[in-house]
């Protein structure tokens, strides 16, 4: 069983907290003092990272980091709520930053503030937005932003094989960064062919599953599948269709994501798969895919996979 690893936002920012807060605030004299607990009475999310910093110019304040795989319309109100809770709990000014990793659909506009006006009462919260696809990959290497190394493939000009290899080399040179190779491979798969990714790096599914971004990808798959299921359900009957479509869609979305990742990992583990084996894997249920995801860590060759399939199909 592979060792579990924290490859969420707190772990990443903790690699080089001072370099990170200087980059997101654009204040060269800021120094990270402590990564604070991001759990409040009513709010606790894995992608929130709260850093206490000090500056000769601005004194002590908090840098609130919200790392999101993709932007959603709910984020402005969440940024407002979290900034207020952080300021109340620690009695320090808050600098909120929203970091979006992957671009949303073209029809979605990314807001950089929360605004509301109800019965003459106005509420307003600014926050900085950083879209990683707009950040030059060269900045990561020039400013030693180790936190961003796993995201290099999705940065601007970061999708080249040579650039990904440069990020991979830096990860492998540091024992504390080696475990992030799976996350780098994950984002490399968005811009490079899976075969290229397999050739230049390892792909450890068990470690990757610990990442909140992997979990968010699964949830997106569930949401897409649920939408498909709802559309099919409407044709058969609104009430019954909603219930069945939601369940079947969620299952379908998770299975699609699971099949794709399992096939990539198996090819890396035991070599090329025959069409027959691929068909067998595609026929597995979600529970069987999860079981195969754990079992394949012990596979040494294609025969081990075939034996497992015979026992479970």
mmCIF file of C-alpha atoms in Angstrom:
data_model
loop_
_atom_site.group_PDB
_atom_site.id
_atom_site.type_symbol
_atom_site.label_atom_id
_atom_site.label_comp_id
_atom_site.label_asym_id
_atom_site.label_seq_id
_atom_site.Cartn_x
_atom_site.Cartn_y
_atom_site.Cartn_z
ATOM 1 C CA UNK A 1 0.000 0.000 0.000
ATOM 2 C CA UNK A 2 1.497 3.351 -1.037
ATOM 3 C CA UNK A 3 2.162 5.930 1.637
ATOM 4 C CA UNK A 4 -0.502 8.588 1.875
ATOM 5 C CA UNK A 5 0.642 12.117 1.190
ATOM 6 C CA UNK A 6 -0.841 15.553 1.697
ATOM 7 C CA UNK A 7 -0.713 17.247 -1.680
ATOM 8 C CA UNK A 8 -3.360 19.835 -0.917
ATOM 9 C CA UNK A 9 -2.982 23.597 -0.721
ATOM 10 C CA UNK A 10 -1.506 23.733 2.781
ATOM 11 C CA UNK A 11 1.251 21.276 1.897
ATOM 12 C CA UNK A 12 2.085 23.108 -1.332
ATOM 13 C CA UNK A 13 2.237 26.617 0.141
ATOM 14 C CA UNK A 14 4.229 25.248 3.066
ATOM 15 C CA UNK A 15 7.059 24.334 0.673
ATOM 16 C CA UNK A 16 8.087 27.982 0.289
ATOM 17 C CA UNK A 17 5.628 30.183 2.218
ATOM 18 C CA UNK A 18 7.617 33.434 2.063
ATOM 19 C CA UNK A 19 8.194 33.173 -1.690
ATOM 20 C CA UNK A 20 4.502 32.424 -2.113
ATOM 21 C CA UNK A 21 3.133 35.355 -0.079
ATOM 22 C CA UNK A 22 5.555 37.768 -1.761
ATOM 23 C CA UNK A 23 4.305 36.576 -5.133
ATOM 24 C CA UNK A 24 0.571 36.794 -4.390
ATOM 25 C CA UNK A 25 0.795 40.157 -2.579
ATOM 26 C CA UNK A 26 3.513 41.657 -4.825
ATOM 27 C CA UNK A 27 5.155 42.988 -1.653
ATOM 28 C CA UNK A 28 8.912 42.196 -1.587
ATOM 29 C CA UNK A 29 9.347 42.804 2.156
ATOM 30 C CA UNK A 30 6.624 40.391 3.313
ATOM 31 C CA UNK A 31 7.810 37.429 5.411
ATOM 32 C CA UNK A 32 5.669 34.394 6.251
ATOM 33 C CA UNK A 33 5.527 33.747 9.988
ATOM 34 C CA UNK A 34 3.028 30.920 10.402
ATOM 35 C CA UNK A 35 0.427 28.899 8.543
ATOM 36 C CA UNK A 36 -2.671 29.186 10.708
ATOM 37 C CA UNK A 37 -5.574 26.818 11.177
ATOM 38 C CA UNK A 38 -8.246 27.430 8.538
ATOM 39 C CA UNK A 39 -11.092 25.842 10.500
ATOM 40 C CA UNK A 40 -13.836 28.059 11.810
ATOM 41 C CA UNK A 41 -17.056 27.222 13.594
ATOM 42 C CA UNK A 42 -19.108 27.046 10.410
ATOM 43 C CA UNK A 43 -16.517 26.844 7.630
ATOM 44 C CA UNK A 44 -13.745 24.334 6.951
ATOM 45 C CA UNK A 45 -12.404 23.635 3.449
ATOM 46 C CA UNK A 46 -9.251 21.798 2.422
ATOM 47 C CA UNK A 47 -8.236 24.321 -0.243
ATOM 48 C CA UNK A 48 -8.134 27.311 2.126
ATOM 49 C CA UNK A 49 -4.710 28.278 3.453
ATOM 50 C CA UNK A 50 -4.316 31.132 5.921
ATOM 51 C CA UNK A 51 -0.802 32.547 6.385
ATOM 52 C CA UNK A 52 0.205 35.058 9.045
ATOM 53 C CA UNK A 53 2.845 37.435 7.652
ATOM 54 C CA UNK A 54 4.789 40.504 8.676
ATOM 55 C CA UNK A 55 6.023 43.486 6.719
ATOM 56 C CA UNK A 56 8.104 46.531 7.637
ATOM 57 C CA UNK A 57 5.688 48.623 5.592
ATOM 58 C CA UNK A 58 2.334 47.117 6.565
ATOM 59 C CA UNK A 59 2.978 45.357 9.868
ATOM 60 C CA UNK A 60 1.326 42.019 10.605
ATOM 61 C CA UNK A 61 -1.569 40.809 8.500
ATOM 62 C CA UNK A 62 -3.123 37.622 7.103
ATOM 63 C CA UNK A 63 -2.894 36.298 3.562
ATOM 64 C CA UNK A 64 -5.979 34.241 2.794
ATOM 65 C CA UNK A 65 -5.314 31.796 -0.060
ATOM 66 C CA UNK A 66 -8.206 30.048 -1.771
ATOM 67 C CA UNK A 67 -6.978 27.506 -4.361
ATOM 68 C CA UNK A 68 -9.690 26.278 -6.704
ATOM 69 C CA UNK A 69 -9.479 23.802 -9.550
ATOM 70 C CA UNK A 70 -12.075 25.828 -11.461
ATOM 71 C CA UNK A 71 -13.919 29.045 -10.693
ATOM 72 C CA UNK A 72 -17.566 28.900 -9.655
ATOM 73 C CA UNK A 73 -20.170 31.601 -9.078
ATOM 74 C CA UNK A 74 -20.282 30.746 -5.361
ATOM 75 C CA UNK A 75 -16.714 31.881 -4.719
ATOM 76 C CA UNK A 76 -17.297 35.647 -4.228
ATOM 77 C CA UNK A 77 -19.618 35.058 -1.258
ATOM 78 C CA UNK A 78 -17.253 32.424 0.145
ATOM 79 C CA UNK A 79 -14.307 34.815 -0.105
ATOM 80 C CA UNK A 80 -16.310 37.473 1.710
ATOM 81 C CA UNK A 81 -17.364 35.089 4.491
ATOM 82 C CA UNK A 82 -13.932 33.566 5.009
ATOM 83 C CA UNK A 83 -12.128 36.929 5.029
ATOM 84 C CA UNK A 84 -14.529 38.230 7.676
ATOM 85 C CA UNK A 85 -14.170 35.116 9.846
ATOM 86 C CA UNK A 86 -10.375 35.217 9.625
ATOM 87 C CA UNK A 87 -10.251 38.885 10.594
ATOM 88 C CA UNK A 88 -12.600 38.330 13.523
ATOM 89 C CA UNK A 89 -10.719 35.298 14.838
ATOM 90 C CA UNK A 90 -7.177 36.688 14.592
ATOM 91 C CA UNK A 91 -7.911 40.440 14.837
ATOM 92 C CA UNK A 92 -5.609 41.229 11.898
ATOM 93 C CA UNK A 93 -6.168 42.761 8.439
ATOM 94 C CA UNK A 94 -6.782 40.182 5.701
ATOM 95 C CA UNK A 95 -5.455 40.107 2.147
ATOM 96 C CA UNK A 96 -7.662 37.587 0.268
ATOM 97 C CA UNK A 97 -6.379 35.823 -2.850
ATOM 98 C CA UNK A 98 -8.297 33.486 -5.152
ATOM 99 C CA UNK A 99 -6.091 31.200 -7.270
ATOM 100 C CA UNK A 100 -7.882 29.463 -10.157
ATOM 101 C CA UNK A 101 -5.983 26.490 -11.583
ATOM 102 C CA UNK A 102 -7.922 25.614 -14.752
ATOM 103 C CA UNK A 103 -9.938 28.004 -16.939
ATOM 104 C CA UNK A 104 -13.737 27.875 -16.747
ATOM 105 C CA UNK A 105 -15.983 27.783 -19.832
ATOM 106 C CA UNK A 106 -15.770 30.917 -21.979
ATOM 107 C CA UNK A 107 -19.279 31.919 -20.937
ATOM 108 C CA UNK A 108 -18.239 32.215 -17.265
ATOM 109 C CA UNK A 109 -16.936 35.607 -16.093
ATOM 110 C CA UNK A 110 -14.541 35.542 -13.129
ATOM 111 C CA UNK A 111 -15.406 38.167 -10.503
ATOM 112 C CA UNK A 112 -12.774 39.859 -8.337
ATOM 113 C CA UNK A 113 -15.157 41.184 -5.702
ATOM 114 C CA UNK A 114 -18.309 40.390 -3.765
ATOM 115 C CA UNK A 115 -21.113 42.958 -3.956
ATOM 116 C CA UNK A 116 -24.664 43.019 -2.633
ATOM 117 C CA UNK A 117 -27.304 45.671 -2.033
ATOM 118 C CA UNK A 118 -30.373 44.651 -0.050
ATOM 119 C CA UNK A 119 -32.877 47.135 1.382
ATOM 120 C CA UNK A 120 -30.304 49.881 1.152
ATOM 121 C CA UNK A 121 -27.643 47.861 2.994
ATOM 122 C CA UNK A 122 -24.519 47.370 0.898
ATOM 123 C CA UNK A 123 -21.803 44.754 1.345
ATOM 124 C CA UNK A 124 -18.530 44.783 -0.545
ATOM 125 C CA UNK A 125 -15.372 42.632 -0.502
ATOM 126 C CA UNK A 126 -12.437 42.937 -2.897
ATOM 127 C CA UNK A 127 -9.997 40.084 -3.398
ATOM 128 C CA UNK A 128 -7.105 39.446 -5.742
ATOM 129 C CA UNK A 129 -7.620 36.894 -8.532
ATOM 130 C CA UNK A 130 -4.725 34.900 -9.996
ATOM 131 C CA UNK A 131 -5.525 32.711 -12.993
ATOM 132 C CA UNK A 132 -2.690 30.217 -13.381
ATOM 133 C CA UNK A 133 -3.199 29.845 -17.128
ATOM 134 C CA UNK A 134 -2.234 33.540 -17.396
ATOM 135 C CA UNK A 135 0.986 33.128 -15.334
ATOM 136 C CA UNK A 136 4.226 32.640 -17.278
ATOM 137 C CA UNK A 137 5.842 29.291 -16.460
ATOM 138 C CA UNK A 138 9.264 30.963 -16.421
ATOM 139 C CA UNK A 139 8.240 32.902 -13.281
ATOM 140 C CA UNK A 140 8.149 29.641 -11.302
ATOM 141 C CA UNK A 141 11.808 28.931 -12.026
ATOM 142 C CA UNK A 142 13.007 32.541 -11.786
ATOM 143 C CA UNK A 143 11.392 33.170 -8.374
ATOM 144 C CA UNK A 144 11.848 29.626 -6.966
ATOM 145 C CA UNK A 145 8.089 29.208 -6.501
ATOM 146 C CA UNK A 146 8.226 25.519 -5.607
ATOM 147 C CA UNK A 147 4.550 25.653 -4.693
ATOM 148 C CA UNK A 148 3.709 26.088 -8.380
ATOM 149 C CA UNK A 149 5.975 23.345 -9.748
ATOM 150 C CA UNK A 150 3.154 20.745 -9.999
ATOM 151 C CA UNK A 151 1.051 23.278 -11.941
ATOM 152 C CA UNK A 152 3.736 24.133 -14.531
ATOM 153 C CA UNK A 153 1.995 22.196 -17.371
ATOM 154 C CA UNK A 154 -1.130 24.371 -17.131
ATOM 155 C CA UNK A 155 0.745 27.679 -16.845
ATOM 156 C CA UNK A 156 1.307 29.959 -19.832
ATOM 157 C CA UNK A 157 4.042 28.472 -22.047
ATOM 158 C CA UNK A 158 4.282 25.560 -19.606
ATOM 159 C CA UNK A 159 2.935 22.784 -21.802
ATOM 160 C CA UNK A 160 6.205 22.043 -23.589
ATOM 161 C CA UNK A 161 7.883 18.713 -22.817
ATOM 162 C CA UNK A 162 11.175 20.448 -21.958
ATOM 163 C CA UNK A 163 9.424 22.764 -19.469
ATOM 164 C CA UNK A 164 7.622 19.884 -17.762
ATOM 165 C CA UNK A 165 10.916 17.986 -17.563
ATOM 166 C CA UNK A 166 12.561 21.008 -15.935
ATOM 167 C CA UNK A 167 9.835 21.075 -13.274
ATOM 168 C CA UNK A 168 10.176 17.322 -12.820
ATOM 169 C CA UNK A 169 13.947 17.616 -12.320
ATOM 170 C CA UNK A 170 13.478 20.196 -9.562
ATOM 171 C CA UNK A 171 10.897 18.000 -7.826
ATOM 172 C CA UNK A 172 13.187 14.981 -7.877
ATOM 173 C CA UNK A 173 16.146 16.932 -6.510
ATOM 174 C CA UNK A 174 14.377 17.540 -3.201
ATOM 175 C CA UNK A 175 13.129 14.680 -1.008
ATOM 176 C CA UNK A 176 10.299 16.879 0.261
ATOM 177 C CA UNK A 177 9.067 17.494 -3.283
ATOM 178 C CA UNK A 178 9.306 14.001 -4.779
ATOM 179 C CA UNK A 179 5.800 13.067 -3.660
ATOM 180 C CA UNK A 180 4.407 15.911 -5.789
ATOM 181 C CA UNK A 181 5.452 14.154 -8.990
ATOM 182 C CA UNK A 182 2.052 12.469 -9.239
ATOM 183 C CA UNK A 183 0.318 15.849 -9.121
ATOM 184 C CA UNK A 184 2.650 17.173 -11.822
ATOM 185 C CA UNK A 185 1.796 14.120 -13.958
ATOM 186 C CA UNK A 186 -1.894 14.729 -13.346
ATOM 187 C CA UNK A 187 -1.793 18.289 -14.703
ATOM 188 C CA UNK A 188 0.633 17.297 -17.490
ATOM 189 C CA UNK A 189 -2.051 14.911 -18.750
ATOM 190 C CA UNK A 190 -4.233 17.948 -19.541
ATOM 191 C CA UNK A 191 -1.758 19.256 -22.145
ATOM 192 C CA UNK A 192 0.439 16.303 -23.172
ATOM 193 C CA UNK A 193 -0.467 12.891 -24.492
ATOM 194 C CA UNK A 194 -0.751 10.179 -21.861
ATOM 195 C CA UNK A 195 2.053 8.232 -23.513
ATOM 196 C CA UNK A 196 4.390 11.233 -23.253
ATOM 197 C CA UNK A 197 3.497 11.655 -19.582
ATOM 198 C CA UNK A 198 4.231 7.985 -18.914
ATOM 199 C CA UNK A 199 7.597 8.273 -20.622
ATOM 200 C CA UNK A 200 8.897 11.185 -18.576
ATOM 201 C CA UNK A 201 7.501 10.557 -15.098
ATOM 202 C CA UNK A 202 5.898 8.179 -12.645
ATOM 203 C CA UNK A 203 2.133 8.104 -12.066
ATOM 204 C CA UNK A 204 1.205 7.064 -8.534
ATOM 205 C CA UNK A 205 -2.573 6.770 -8.320
ATOM 206 C CA UNK A 206 -2.629 5.986 -4.597
ATOM 207 C CA UNK A 207 -0.781 9.217 -3.742
ATOM 208 C CA UNK A 208 -2.754 11.304 -6.206
ATOM 209 C CA UNK A 209 -6.050 10.223 -4.651
ATOM 210 C CA UNK A 210 -5.051 12.118 -1.491
ATOM 211 C CA UNK A 211 -5.240 15.426 -3.352
ATOM 212 C CA UNK A 212 -8.394 17.538 -2.912
ATOM 213 C CA UNK A 213 -8.047 18.481 -6.596
ATOM 214 C CA UNK A 214 -8.354 14.835 -7.606
ATOM 215 C CA UNK A 215 -11.496 14.630 -5.492
ATOM 216 C CA UNK A 216 -12.795 17.784 -7.168
ATOM 217 C CA UNK A 217 -12.217 16.236 -10.608
ATOM 218 C CA UNK A 218 -14.296 13.236 -9.503
ATOM 219 C CA UNK A 219 -17.054 15.562 -8.315
ATOM 220 C CA UNK A 220 -17.028 17.317 -11.677
ATOM 221 C CA UNK A 221 -17.438 13.944 -13.344
ATOM 222 C CA UNK A 222 -20.376 13.228 -11.056
ATOM 223 C CA UNK A 223 -21.930 16.597 -11.881
ATOM 224 C CA UNK A 224 -21.580 16.095 -15.645
ATOM 225 C CA UNK A 225 -22.964 12.587 -15.411
ATOM 226 C CA UNK A 226 -25.814 13.824 -13.241
ATOM 227 C CA UNK A 227 -26.725 16.450 -15.832
ATOM 228 C CA UNK A 228 -26.786 13.811 -18.555
ATOM 229 C CA UNK A 229 -28.907 11.588 -16.372
ATOM 230 C CA UNK A 230 -31.374 14.396 -15.700
ATOM 231 C CA UNK A 231 -31.801 15.049 -19.406
ATOM 232 C CA UNK A 232 -32.535 11.393 -20.050
ATOM 233 C CA UNK A 233 -34.799 11.281 -17.002
ATOM 234 C CA UNK A 234 -36.972 14.151 -18.263
ATOM 235 C CA UNK A 235 -37.861 12.140 -21.339
ATOM 236 C CA UNK A 236 -39.166 9.258 -19.241
ATOM 237 C CA UNK A 237 -40.948 11.267 -16.588
ATOM 238 C CA UNK A 238 -39.909 14.313 -14.571
ATOM 239 C CA UNK A 239 -40.135 13.037 -11.051
ATOM 240 C CA UNK A 240 -38.918 9.491 -11.645
ATOM 241 C CA UNK A 241 -36.354 10.699 -14.164
ATOM 242 C CA UNK A 242 -34.757 13.146 -11.719
ATOM 243 C CA UNK A 243 -34.219 10.486 -9.090
ATOM 244 C CA UNK A 244 -32.952 7.765 -11.408
ATOM 245 C CA UNK A 245 -30.974 10.167 -13.575
ATOM 246 C CA UNK A 246 -29.214 11.705 -10.576
ATOM 247 C CA UNK A 247 -28.119 8.323 -9.287
ATOM 248 C CA UNK A 248 -27.155 6.878 -12.660
ATOM 249 C CA UNK A 249 -25.456 10.086 -13.768
ATOM 250 C CA UNK A 250 -23.334 10.314 -10.636
ATOM 251 C CA UNK A 251 -22.323 6.688 -11.052
ATOM 252 C CA UNK A 252 -21.523 7.164 -14.736
ATOM 253 C CA UNK A 253 -19.408 10.248 -14.095
ATOM 254 C CA UNK A 254 -17.318 8.570 -11.408
ATOM 255 C CA UNK A 255 -16.887 5.448 -13.540
ATOM 256 C CA UNK A 256 -15.680 7.464 -16.542
ATOM 257 C CA UNK A 257 -13.049 9.244 -14.449
ATOM 258 C CA UNK A 258 -12.044 6.004 -12.717
ATOM 259 C CA UNK A 259 -11.649 4.032 -15.959
ATOM 260 C CA UNK A 260 -9.472 6.696 -17.557
ATOM 261 C CA UNK A 261 -7.103 7.009 -14.586
ATOM 262 C CA UNK A 262 -6.909 3.253 -13.970
ATOM 263 C CA UNK A 263 -6.040 2.551 -17.622
ATOM 264 C CA UNK A 264 -3.265 5.156 -17.517
ATOM 265 C CA UNK A 265 -1.809 3.735 -14.339
ATOM 266 C CA UNK A 266 -2.016 0.113 -15.521
ATOM 267 C CA UNK A 267 -0.226 0.911 -18.765
ATOM 268 C CA UNK A 268 2.536 2.559 -16.769
ATOM 269 C CA UNK A 269 2.660 -0.389 -14.366
ATOM 270 C CA UNK A 270 2.514 -3.473 -16.625
ATOM 271 C CA UNK A 271 2.950 -2.162 -20.175
ATOM 272 C CA UNK A 272 0.647 -1.991 -23.188
ATOM 273 C CA UNK A 273 -2.821 -3.491 -22.701
ATOM 274 C CA UNK A 274 -4.559 -5.642 -25.293
ATOM 275 C CA UNK A 275 -7.986 -4.563 -26.612
ATOM 276 C CA UNK A 276 -9.527 -7.522 -24.751
ATOM 277 C CA UNK A 277 -8.075 -6.405 -21.414
ATOM 278 C CA UNK A 278 -9.135 -2.797 -22.033
ATOM 279 C CA UNK A 279 -12.689 -3.953 -22.765
ATOM 280 C CA UNK A 280 -12.733 -6.005 -19.564
ATOM 281 C CA UNK A 281 -11.577 -3.031 -17.490
ATOM 282 C CA UNK A 282 -14.173 -0.768 -19.095
ATOM 283 C CA UNK A 283 -16.864 -3.225 -18.006
ATOM 284 C CA UNK A 284 -15.910 -3.014 -14.323
ATOM 285 C CA UNK A 285 -18.250 -1.444 -11.803
ATOM 286 C CA UNK A 286 -17.186 1.526 -9.702
ATOM 287 C CA UNK A 287 -16.526 -0.750 -6.715
ATOM 288 C CA UNK A 288 -14.403 -3.058 -8.876
ATOM 289 C CA UNK A 289 -12.437 -0.102 -10.253
ATOM 290 C CA UNK A 290 -11.668 1.082 -6.724
ATOM 291 C CA UNK A 291 -10.530 -2.424 -5.776
ATOM 292 C CA UNK A 292 -8.341 -2.626 -8.884
ATOM 293 C CA UNK A 293 -6.830 0.766 -8.040
ATOM 294 C CA UNK A 294 -5.516 -0.684 -4.778
ATOM 295 C CA UNK A 295 -4.578 -4.105 -6.136
ATOM 296 C CA UNK A 296 -2.490 -2.852 -9.054
ATOM 297 C CA UNK A 297 0.108 -1.447 -6.690
ATOM 298 C CA UNK A 298 1.233 -5.057 -6.203
ATOM 299 C CA UNK A 299 1.203 -6.007 -9.908
ATOM 300 C CA UNK A 300 4.571 -6.844 -11.465
ATOM 301 C CA UNK A 301 3.470 -7.828 -14.975
ATOM 302 C CA UNK A 302 0.501 -8.261 -17.289
ATOM 303 C CA UNK A 303 -0.128 -11.801 -15.987
ATOM 304 C CA UNK A 304 -0.921 -10.393 -12.519
ATOM 305 C CA UNK A 305 -3.561 -8.127 -14.046
ATOM 306 C CA UNK A 306 -5.108 -10.942 -16.076
ATOM 307 C CA UNK A 307 -5.266 -13.158 -12.990
ATOM 308 C CA UNK A 308 -7.037 -10.407 -11.056
ATOM 309 C CA UNK A 309 -9.556 -9.865 -13.840
ATOM 310 C CA UNK A 310 -10.370 -13.586 -14.035
ATOM 311 C CA UNK A 311 -11.009 -13.629 -10.289
ATOM 312 C CA UNK A 312 -13.243 -10.546 -10.242
ATOM 313 C CA UNK A 313 -15.185 -10.535 -13.507
#
